[in-house]
Amino acid sequence: MGESQSPEGWQYWVMASAGSDVVPIVWAKLKPPILRQDAVDRAELVDRLTVLEEPALTALVAPAGYGKTTAALQLVRRLGKPLAWLSLEPLDDDPLRFWTYVAAAIETAGVGGLSAVYELLTNGEDSLGDAIGLLRGLIESANQDVVLVLDDVQVIEDEAIHQRLSELVRGRPSNLQLVCLSRADLPLPVGRLRSNNQLTEARVDDLAFRRAELVAVLDSTFGLAPLSDDNVDALLARTEGWPVGVSLAGLGLANNAEIEDVDSYVARFSGDRRHLAEYLATEALSELDDDLRAFVLVTSVVSILVPALCDELTGQPGSLGRLRQLVRDNVFTAALDENETLFRYHPLFRELLESMLEAEHAEMVCSVHARASVWFEQEGDIDAAIMHAIASGDLDRPVSLIKRSWLVFTRSGRLERLERWVAALGDAATEDTEVSLMMSWALLNVRRYDDMPRWTSAALAAATSDVERAMC
């Protein structure tokens, strides 16, 4: 083992590879984050995570901002056992470095005799199995329990690490509890552990704030006066309980004490608000490669992500694989069915993407909506086809679609659809004689006589021939 300093120092050093190379073990990575005093008590969540007395694995899997670290800290506090914490980073995606850090974390929990483990690690990968076996034995022989928390497991992609970590889980010492925090599905035998009742886990739905927790955040963290029930419900629906979204909404309210109309602020709260946009851009978009980034921007124009539709919008095949990758990597994307054939983005994330598409690629917006309109028309969804046609800016197409479809919708009692289309058209509706006449006839059919004069007058004003004027 190389020269070692007190764990109270910034870093200490151990031998981690053959020869004289020395890997710095930064103490900050082995030090658990501080649990904020005003952190919301996730007692209900921790109850679910402690339903088993000695699970082989506890998994917290969700995108950034879902409070995985806070939940893990509260879980550790509940367990009351010695803690070994390791915050992983991409540089740790190396078997020798990874297991050296794991050994160092275990040492901080009070397990002794690890010098021989470090010595084996200096012999390179040929001795890695022996080093891990010795580490397991030292943990098992220690007269104490150990909770090992691995944070940001998604940065570890080396299959050799995955395999040996899986082996450790399957053959774990009875006094070791492993807790893994990840933005992506864990490369561990989760299914087997779940079926054998050896797994406790929390995912997006479990980590999302409940109503009482949202209220507690606004009160304890930001000291805000209680919001009305309607505003609480609206904010909960808007954020879908996403903890960082709730916090950023609270930050906005707290930093704008002059806001008099809280109702309007909550209603306007969306993914392109400055703090939320900065967070999402940093934590989600920055991690995507150019291909996936372009993909999410273009496909943000639709609310339900159908792979065939996404192929049409992007002009490229393979959307199903990309969408499943986004779900797997927890990039604020959810599958809507068990077979993962339909998807959607988190509403706040989608709003950010739409605003970024407009800001960065304004020239593409119209063409993307036009392609969506054609696809929806081919699929028989005339409503979506018309709305996307309107968004494309080519008003001739939605007017044509409305003229072909209005009678079917009004006869089936869906006048509100026609009214929505016409409202979205704006002046283009009143400037078209046929559209104005259609509205008049539709209103006549439902006996809304008081609303008819507006449209008959518009039809007469827009008439350009004797035939059209006669129809009015």
mmCIF file with all atom_site columns, N, CA and C in Angstrom, residues 71 116 131 134 156 188 235 288 291 314 332 336 356 389 444:
data_model
loop_
_atom_site.group_PDB
_atom_site.id
_atom_site.type_symbol
_atom_site.label_atom_id
_atom_site.label_alt_id
_atom_site.label_comp_id
_atom_site.label_asym_id
_atom_site.label_entity_id
_atom_site.label_seq_id
_atom_site.pdbx_PDB_ins_code
_atom_site.Cartn_x
_atom_site.Cartn_y
_atom_site.Cartn_z
_atom_site.occupancy
_atom_site.B_iso_or_equiv
_atom_site.pdbx_formal_charge
_atom_site.auth_seq_id
_atom_site.auth_comp_id
_atom_site.auth_asym_id
_atom_site.auth_atom_id
_atom_site.pdbx_PDB_model_num
ATOM 1  N N  . ALA A 1 71  ? -32.882 10.762  -0.427  1.00 0.00 ? 71  ALA A N  1
ATOM 2  C CA . ALA A 1 71  ? -33.564 9.541   0.019   1.00 0.00 ? 71  ALA A CA 1
ATOM 3  C C  . ALA A 1 71  ? -32.573 8.537   0.583   1.00 0.00 ? 71  ALA A C  1
ATOM 4  N N  . ALA A 1 116 ? -3.719  -5.787  2.560   1.00 0.00 ? 116 ALA A N  1
ATOM 5  C CA . ALA A 1 116 ? -3.486  -6.898  1.634   1.00 0.00 ? 116 ALA A CA 1
ATOM 6  C C  . ALA A 1 116 ? -4.328  -6.738  0.367   1.00 0.00 ? 116 ALA A C  1
ATOM 7  N N  . ALA A 1 131 ? -8.328  -9.990  -5.030  1.00 0.00 ? 131 ALA A N  1
ATOM 8  C CA . ALA A 1 131 ? -8.508  -8.793  -4.209  1.00 0.00 ? 131 ALA A CA 1
ATOM 9  C C  . ALA A 1 131 ? -9.964  -8.641  -3.778  1.00 0.00 ? 131 ALA A C  1
ATOM 10 N N  . LEU A 1 134 ? -10.819 -11.306 -1.187  1.00 0.00 ? 134 LEU A N  1
ATOM 11 C CA . LEU A 1 134 ? -10.276 -10.949 0.126   1.00 0.00 ? 134 LEU A CA 1
ATOM 12 C C  . LEU A 1 134 ? -11.099 -9.834  0.762   1.00 0.00 ? 134 LEU A C  1
ATOM 13 N N  . ILE A 1 156 ? -20.604 3.971   -14.782 1.00 0.00 ? 156 ILE A N  1
ATOM 14 C CA . ILE A 1 156 ? -19.789 2.763   -14.908 1.00 0.00 ? 156 ILE A CA 1
ATOM 15 C C  . ILE A 1 156 ? -20.340 1.908   -16.047 1.00 0.00 ? 156 ILE A C  1
ATOM 16 N N  . LEU A 1 188 ? -27.213 -4.956  -13.015 1.00 0.00 ? 188 LEU A N  1
ATOM 17 C CA . LEU A 1 188 ? -27.155 -5.964  -11.962 1.00 0.00 ? 188 LEU A CA 1
ATOM 18 C C  . LEU A 1 188 ? -28.358 -6.899  -12.112 1.00 0.00 ? 188 LEU A C  1
ATOM 19 N N  . LEU A 1 235 ? -49.598 23.041  -9.211  1.00 0.00 ? 235 LEU A N  1
ATOM 20 C CA . LEU A 1 235 ? -48.149 22.887  -9.210  1.00 0.00 ? 235 LEU A CA 1
ATOM 21 C C  . LEU A 1 235 ? -47.758 21.413  -9.183  1.00 0.00 ? 235 LEU A C  1
ATOM 22 N N  . LEU A 1 288 ? -26.333 14.193  -23.667 1.00 0.00 ? 288 LEU A N  1
ATOM 23 C CA . LEU A 1 288 ? -26.739 13.514  -24.893 1.00 0.00 ? 288 LEU A CA 1
ATOM 24 C C  . LEU A 1 288 ? -25.734 13.765  -26.008 1.00 0.00 ? 288 LEU A C  1
ATOM 25 N N  . ASP A 1 291 ? -26.606 13.245  -31.961 1.00 0.00 ? 291 ASP A N  1
ATOM 26 C CA . ASP A 1 291 ? -27.725 12.569  -32.604 1.00 0.00 ? 291 ASP A CA 1
ATOM 27 C C  . ASP A 1 291 ? -28.957 12.558  -31.707 1.00 0.00 ? 291 ASP A C  1
ATOM 28 N N  . THR A 1 314 ? -37.980 13.020  -37.960 1.00 0.00 ? 314 THR A N  1
ATOM 29 C CA . THR A 1 314 ? -36.521 13.161  -38.050 1.00 0.00 ? 314 THR A CA 1
ATOM 30 C C  . THR A 1 314 ? -35.985 12.811  -39.431 1.00 0.00 ? 314 THR A C  1
ATOM 31 N N  . PHE A 1 332 ? -35.727 11.892  -18.691 1.00 0.00 ? 332 PHE A N  1
ATOM 32 C CA . PHE A 1 332 ? -37.046 12.503  -18.584 1.00 0.00 ? 332 PHE A CA 1
ATOM 33 C C  . PHE A 1 332 ? -37.994 11.999  -19.659 1.00 0.00 ? 332 PHE A C  1
ATOM 34 N N  . LEU A 1 336 ? -45.165 4.443   -22.112 1.00 0.00 ? 336 LEU A N  1
ATOM 35 C CA . LEU A 1 336 ? -46.565 4.473   -21.734 1.00 0.00 ? 336 LEU A CA 1
ATOM 36 C C  . LEU A 1 336 ? -47.215 3.103   -21.737 1.00 0.00 ? 336 LEU A C  1
ATOM 37 N N  . MET A 1 356 ? -36.278 25.490  -27.086 1.00 0.00 ? 356 MET A N  1
ATOM 38 C CA . MET A 1 356 ? -34.928 25.423  -27.643 1.00 0.00 ? 356 MET A CA 1
ATOM 39 C C  . MET A 1 356 ? -34.969 25.171  -29.144 1.00 0.00 ? 356 MET A C  1
ATOM 40 N N  . ALA A 1 389 ? -50.938 21.344  -38.800 1.00 0.00 ? 389 ALA A N  1
ATOM 41 C CA . ALA A 1 389 ? -50.923 22.123  -40.030 1.00 0.00 ? 389 ALA A CA 1
ATOM 42 C C  . ALA A 1 389 ? -50.986 23.614  -39.722 1.00 0.00 ? 389 ALA A C  1
ATOM 43 N N  . LEU A 1 444 ? -76.112 26.707  -36.306 1.00 0.00 ? 444 LEU A N  1
ATOM 44 C CA . LEU A 1 444 ? -77.547 26.556  -36.539 1.00 0.00 ? 444 LEU A CA 1
ATOM 45 C C  . LEU A 1 444 ? -78.016 25.168  -36.102 1.00 0.00 ? 444 LEU A C  1
#
